[in-house]
Amino acid sequence: MGIIKKRFDAVVVGSGAGGSAAAWRLSSQGLRVLVLEAGPKFDPNRDYKLDQPDWERHMFPDLPGSRGLFTIDTLDPLDPKEQELRSWGRASGIRVRGPRREPNGPAYWHVQGIGGSTLHFAGESHRMHPKAMQLQSKYGAGHDWPVTYADLEPYYTTCEQLVGVAGPANQGARWRSKPYPLPPHPLSTPAQRLVAAGKELGMNWQANSRAALSKPYDGRPACNYCANCTRGCPLGDKGSADVTYIPKGLSSGQVTLKSKCPVVRIFPESNGRIKAINYLENGQLQLVETPILIMAAGVVQTPRLLLTNKHLSHPDGLANSSGQVGRNLMETLFWSSTGFLPGLNNSHMGLPTDAICWDFNAPDSIPDTVGGCRFISAAQEIGFTGPIAYAARAIGGFGHKLKQAVRDSFGSAISVSAIGEFIPNDGTFVDLDPQETDGFGIPLPRLHSHLEPGEIKRLRFMARKSRRLLQEAGVEHLVEEYGAWDFFSTTHTFGTCRMGEDPTTSVIDANCRSHDHPNLYITDASIFPSSGGGESPSLTIQALATRAADVIAGGKPLRPSVPS
Amino acid sequence: MLPMHRRLFLKTAGAFLLWRSLNPIPAQAASTPTPIERKTFAAFLNVLIPADEFTGSATDLQVDKKLWELSESDRNLRRLIEVGCRWLNLTGGPPFTELTSEQQLLVVEWMSESDWNQVPRRFYDLIREAAIQHYYSDPASWNGLGINRPPQPFGYPPPWA
Ligand SMILES: Cc1cc2nc3c(=O)[nH]c(=O)nc-3n(C[C@H](O)[C@H](O)[C@H](O)COP(=O)(O)OP(=O)(O)OC[C@H]3O[C@@H](n4cnc5c(N)ncnc54)[C@H](O)[C@@H]3O)c2cc1C
Ligand code: SF4
């Protein structure tokens, strides 16, 4: 085993949304930081395929080591009464033919690599709805956050400035101390139709706030509206961590970043302090001591590392005296409906998820259930950006009719997607697989997923509203629908190391510090006490991570903002 | 109406082909395609994607060649093509390539609506998708779609209306 002699002030595990932000903020305050990343470094010029003729066949690249291993437990049986929530496509027919929910693709969508899952994110940049952070005290469901919107507001602003977020002047309940650094993006053709249809239905649609540059910013170019952010942005205008927090951290000279170096062991002292960690580099075990350990390996690998590191003093794993590590997993409650709109052109162009409706986002805005949702214009986001998607998913049949239908419809896809609140339940969690291990004999994480009636109710609301909107826009026949009722497919994933005030029911405190270990912090999506009503998570992860870094570096966070 | 011999085959072949739900198996044991297989597969692909005034057929854009290449390293795909072509050519009637275009259309139409758990439908669905993927990856198929280059490096600067 090698021993790393260089002294660091902190070690960060993972370089995704939360790890990169924590490392940058610590380094900007003069701390020496080692960032250990399990995955590889992606090279956009080599790895991203958007400039190749067969670009549409390539999703975000899958390099060796760029996916973590996990298993999925048997999923819920499907209740035949809920036929209206089935996923289907004109070409494929019903998507799930068995009696149970099924994983779609890898099911837990994530990237291991420098930049983590932000590499393939769309780049929505959302602040939480203030009321969504008080779910338990105000609505008697889920959990409260131990920090308020006002606590996070200065950090939201800091992160938006660093990334170069483009957004509208006003977002209702999400008050701000400073305008967005960049003006909003122009709306694509399907987004314009949804704004108009929404108006007819009394819904307020507006430009979405996006971590994609509407103008050149901080040495990065403006977006050229290629419509394919989730396949990897080759321009570098999308605010993924590899072009924002990471280069900022590295340029301080204080950050040492190592790719392909998974952390495997964590060593506590008898007083609870973490003393050192083991990581692998070129197959060799390395030991590094650290005064501060920041875990940011994501919703699945962070609890796995904590649970697999059992010691005499911590027989249930690290940071787990509450028994809550792995619990409270919140998956993505999603829906999308798509149709072709005669007369609509060029819907394969523009910025994905460019328009949003927040009207039903507050926790009390959907009848008979706690928890909100948001709607977006989604034709580009869900992949209707090339002829393969049209022919393979949305147009049935073969022969001359198929070819003509692709020509007739190309550029006319219009989609509404919704994401809703997921209230934690006892059947949705991460634990260790009793059988499956990785190459080093370490148990794999296992995902369990279950939908409660409240989630089904929200899904039904999301599906019906999406269809109504498309109908109002002029769509006569839907061509595809896709949702969480029959598919387990999670992109925005939270929980598993919940933050809270009570050490018996939560894993970390308001400053992201473990209740059990005074020098262990967690700064990834695992710490969310609630999912929000469809807000995209990265900006909030980064706000929490920078706030935690301030506490580590200076003892206290910035003063909360006051609404004007 | 589906010819009798093809219906009989359904009963015996069963639903054993789940190409995409299996991991690719290396093709050590995969047999070299016979000339009849090649002809049958090409004819089937061209029923799925025929030539028209704008663009060529599946084989004009070498979709058959690409799928044969793929099948060299994916035994499940190789088996799928083998069994699918055998079904198309069952004796008791002329082979698929010797049917008139109307008869070929009827056979493929029937396949597209047949039982999802049986060979003809799986063969139709999976090869249809694979053919679409390869056909529309070729810029020669884009004529008439309003696109003439991949999304990058130029993107689609506005206005879009
Ligand atoms: C298709 C898609 C679209 C999305 N769109 C948006 C969006 O528009 N806006 C938004 O805000 N969010 C979006 N998300 C979600 C967002 O990407 C994630 O929520 C976010 O990146 C999570 O941040 P994280 O820090 O928790 O984890 P990650 O970003 O996943 O980072 C975790 C890192 O830890 C590393 N790691 C894991 N184990 C170890 C180990 N043992 N040792 C060292 N390193 C380790 C991983 O390799 C990874 O790099 C999207 C996600 C998907 C899949
Ligand atoms: S649409 Fe813009 S942000 Fe998205 S990948 Fe293309 S250039 Fe990058």
Coordinates of C-alpha atoms in Angstrom, one line a residue, chain A residues 130-344:
Chain A
P130 CA -39.3 28.0 -0.2
K131 CA -42.4 26.2 0.8
A132 CA -41.0 22.9 -0.5
M133 CA -38.4 23.1 2.2
Q134 CA -41.0 23.0 5.0
L135 CA -43.0 20.0 3.9
Q136 CA -43.5 18.4 7.3
S137 CA -44.2 21.5 9.4
K138 CA -46.5 23.1 6.9
Y139 CA -48.2 20.1 5.3
G140 CA -47.5 17.1 7.5
A141 CA -45.7 15.1 4.9
G142 CA -42.0 14.1 4.3
H143 CA -39.3 16.1 6.1
D144 CA -38.3 19.7 6.7
W145 CA -35.0 21.2 5.7
P146 CA -32.8 22.5 8.6
V147 CA -31.9 25.5 6.4
T148 CA -34.2 28.0 4.8
Y149 CA -34.4 29.5 1.4
A150 CA -33.0 32.7 2.9
D151 CA -30.0 30.8 4.2
L152 CA -29.3 29.4 0.7
E153 CA -30.1 32.6 -1.2
P154 CA -26.6 34.1 -1.0
Y155 CA -25.1 30.8 -2.2
Y156 CA -27.6 30.4 -5.0
T157 CA -26.5 33.9 -6.2
T158 CA -22.8 33.0 -5.8
C159 CA -23.2 29.7 -7.8
E160 CA -25.4 31.3 -10.5
Q161 CA -22.7 34.0 -11.0
L162 CA -19.9 31.4 -11.2
V163 CA -21.8 29.2 -13.7
G164 CA -23.3 32.0 -15.8
V165 CA -27.0 31.1 -15.4
A166 CA -29.4 32.7 -18.0
G167 CA -32.8 33.3 -16.6
P168 CA -35.9 35.6 -16.4
A169 CA -36.2 38.6 -14.1
N170 CA -39.0 37.1 -12.0
Q171 CA -39.7 33.6 -10.7
G172 CA -42.5 34.3 -8.3
A173 CA -41.9 32.7 -4.9
R174 CA -38.2 32.3 -5.6
W175 CA -37.1 35.8 -4.6
R176 CA -33.6 36.9 -5.4
S177 CA -31.1 39.4 -4.1
K178 CA -29.5 39.8 -7.6
P179 CA -30.6 39.4 -11.1
Y180 CA -29.4 36.4 -13.1
P181 CA -26.0 37.1 -14.7
L182 CA -27.3 36.5 -18.2
P183 CA -30.6 37.2 -20.0
P184 CA -32.9 34.3 -20.8
H185 CA -32.6 32.2 -24.0
P186 CA -34.9 32.7 -26.9
L187 CA -37.7 30.2 -27.0
S188 CA -37.7 27.4 -29.5
T189 CA -40.7 26.9 -31.8
P190 CA -42.5 24.2 -29.6
A191 CA -41.9 26.3 -26.5
Q192 CA -43.6 29.2 -28.1
R193 CA -46.6 27.1 -28.8
L194 CA -46.8 25.9 -25.2
V195 CA -46.5 29.4 -23.9
A196 CA -49.5 30.3 -26.1
A197 CA -51.5 27.2 -25.2
G198 CA -50.7 27.7 -21.5
K199 CA -52.1 31.3 -21.7
E200 CA -55.4 30.0 -23.1
L201 CA -55.6 27.6 -20.1
G202 CA -54.6 30.2 -17.6
M203 CA -51.2 28.8 -17.0
N204 CA -48.1 30.9 -16.8
W205 CA -45.2 29.7 -18.8
Q206 CA -41.9 31.5 -18.9
A207 CA -38.3 31.1 -20.0
N208 CA -36.5 28.4 -17.9
S209 CA -33.4 29.4 -15.9
R210 CA -30.5 27.5 -17.6
A211 CA -26.9 26.8 -16.9
A212 CA -26.2 27.4 -20.6
L213 CA -24.7 30.7 -21.8
S214 CA -27.0 33.1 -23.6
K215 CA -23.9 35.3 -24.2
P216 CA -20.2 34.6 -24.0
Y217 CA -19.3 34.6 -20.3
D218 CA -16.1 34.1 -18.4
G219 CA -14.1 32.9 -21.4
R220 CA -16.8 30.4 -22.5
P221 CA -18.8 30.8 -25.8
A222 CA -22.5 31.3 -26.1
C223 CA -24.8 28.3 -26.8
N224 CA -25.4 27.6 -30.5
Y225 CA -28.7 25.8 -29.8
C226 CA -27.8 22.3 -31.1
A227 CA -30.6 20.9 -28.9
N228 CA -28.7 18.0 -27.4
C229 CA -27.3 18.9 -24.0
T230 CA -27.7 15.5 -22.5
R231 CA -25.3 13.9 -25.0
G232 CA -22.5 16.1 -23.8
C233 CA -21.9 19.7 -24.7
P234 CA -18.9 20.0 -27.0
L235 CA -18.9 23.9 -26.8
G236 CA -18.4 24.2 -23.1
D237 CA -21.2 26.7 -22.7
K238 CA -23.3 24.3 -20.7
G239 CA -22.4 24.8 -17.1
S240 CA -21.3 21.3 -16.2
A241 CA -18.8 21.1 -13.4
D242 CA -15.9 20.2 -15.7
V243 CA -16.0 23.7 -17.3
T244 CA -17.0 25.7 -14.2
Y245 CA -16.1 24.8 -10.7
I246 CA -13.3 22.4 -11.5
P247 CA -11.2 24.7 -13.7
K248 CA -11.8 27.5 -11.2
G249 CA -10.6 25.3 -8.4
L250 CA -7.6 24.1 -10.3
S251 CA -6.6 27.6 -11.3
S252 CA -6.2 28.5 -7.7
G253 CA -3.3 26.1 -7.5
Q254 CA -4.8 24.6 -4.3
V255 CA -6.6 21.7 -5.8
T256 CA -5.1 18.3 -6.7
L257 CA -7.5 16.3 -8.8
K258 CA -7.2 12.6 -9.5
S259 CA -9.4 10.7 -11.9
K260 CA -9.9 6.9 -11.9
C261 CA -9.2 6.9 -8.2
P262 CA -12.2 5.4 -6.3
V263 CA -12.2 5.7 -2.6
V264 CA -12.7 2.3 -1.0
R265 CA -12.1 2.5 2.8
I266 CA -12.6 5.1 5.4
F267 CA -10.8 4.9 8.8
P268 CA -12.3 6.5 11.9
E269 CA -10.6 7.0 15.2
S270 CA -12.1 5.8 18.4
N271 CA -13.3 9.4 19.2
G272 CA -15.3 9.4 15.9
R273 CA -13.0 11.6 13.9
I274 CA -12.1 10.3 10.4
K275 CA -8.4 9.8 10.2
A276 CA -7.6 8.5 6.7
I277 CA -9.0 6.9 3.6
N278 CA -7.9 4.3 1.1
Y279 CA -8.3 4.8 -2.6
L280 CA -7.2 2.9 -5.6
E281 CA -4.8 4.3 -8.2
N282 CA -3.8 2.0 -11.1
G283 CA -5.0 -0.9 -9.0
Q284 CA -2.7 0.0 -6.1
L285 CA -4.2 0.9 -2.7
Q286 CA -3.1 4.3 -1.5
L287 CA -3.6 5.8 2.0
V288 CA -4.1 9.4 2.7
E289 CA -4.7 11.1 6.0
T290 CA -7.0 14.1 6.2
P291 CA -8.3 16.5 8.8
I292 CA -11.6 16.9 6.8
L293 CA -13.4 14.3 4.7
I294 CA -16.1 15.5 2.3
M295 CA -18.2 12.8 0.8
A296 CA -19.8 13.7 -2.6
A297 CA -20.0 10.4 -4.4
G298 CA -23.7 10.8 -5.2
V299 CA -27.0 9.4 -3.9
V300 CA -26.1 5.7 -4.4
Q301 CA -22.3 5.5 -3.8
T302 CA -22.1 7.8 -0.8
P303 CA -24.4 5.6 1.3
R304 CA -22.7 2.5 -0.1
L305 CA -19.3 3.7 1.1
L306 CA -20.7 4.6 4.5
L307 CA -22.5 1.3 4.9
T308 CA -19.6 -0.8 3.7
N309 CA -17.2 0.8 6.1
K310 CA -18.2 -1.0 9.3
H311 CA -15.8 -0.7 12.2
L312 CA -16.0 -2.0 15.8
S313 CA -16.9 1.5 16.9
H314 CA -19.4 1.8 14.1
P315 CA -20.9 -1.6 13.5
D316 CA -23.7 -0.3 11.3
G317 CA -21.4 1.7 9.1
L318 CA -20.2 5.3 9.3
A319 CA -22.4 8.3 10.1
N320 CA -25.2 5.8 10.7
S321 CA -26.1 5.9 14.4
S322 CA -29.6 7.0 13.3
G323 CA -30.0 4.1 10.9
Q324 CA -30.9 6.6 8.3
V325 CA -28.0 6.0 5.8
G326 CA -29.6 4.7 2.7
R327 CA -33.2 5.5 3.7
N328 CA -35.4 8.3 2.3
L329 CA -34.3 7.6 -1.3
M330 CA -36.4 9.9 -3.6
E331 CA -36.5 8.9 -7.3
T332 CA -37.7 10.9 -10.3
L333 CA -41.5 11.1 -10.6
F334 CA -41.7 11.9 -14.3
W335 CA -44.1 12.0 -17.1
S336 CA -43.9 13.1 -20.8
S337 CA -46.5 13.3 -23.6
T338 CA -45.6 14.0 -27.2
G339 CA -47.6 14.7 -30.3
F340 CA -46.9 16.1 -33.8
L341 CA -48.3 19.6 -34.4
P342 CA -49.1 20.3 -38.1
G343 CA -47.5 23.5 -39.2
L344 CA -44.8 23.4 -36.5

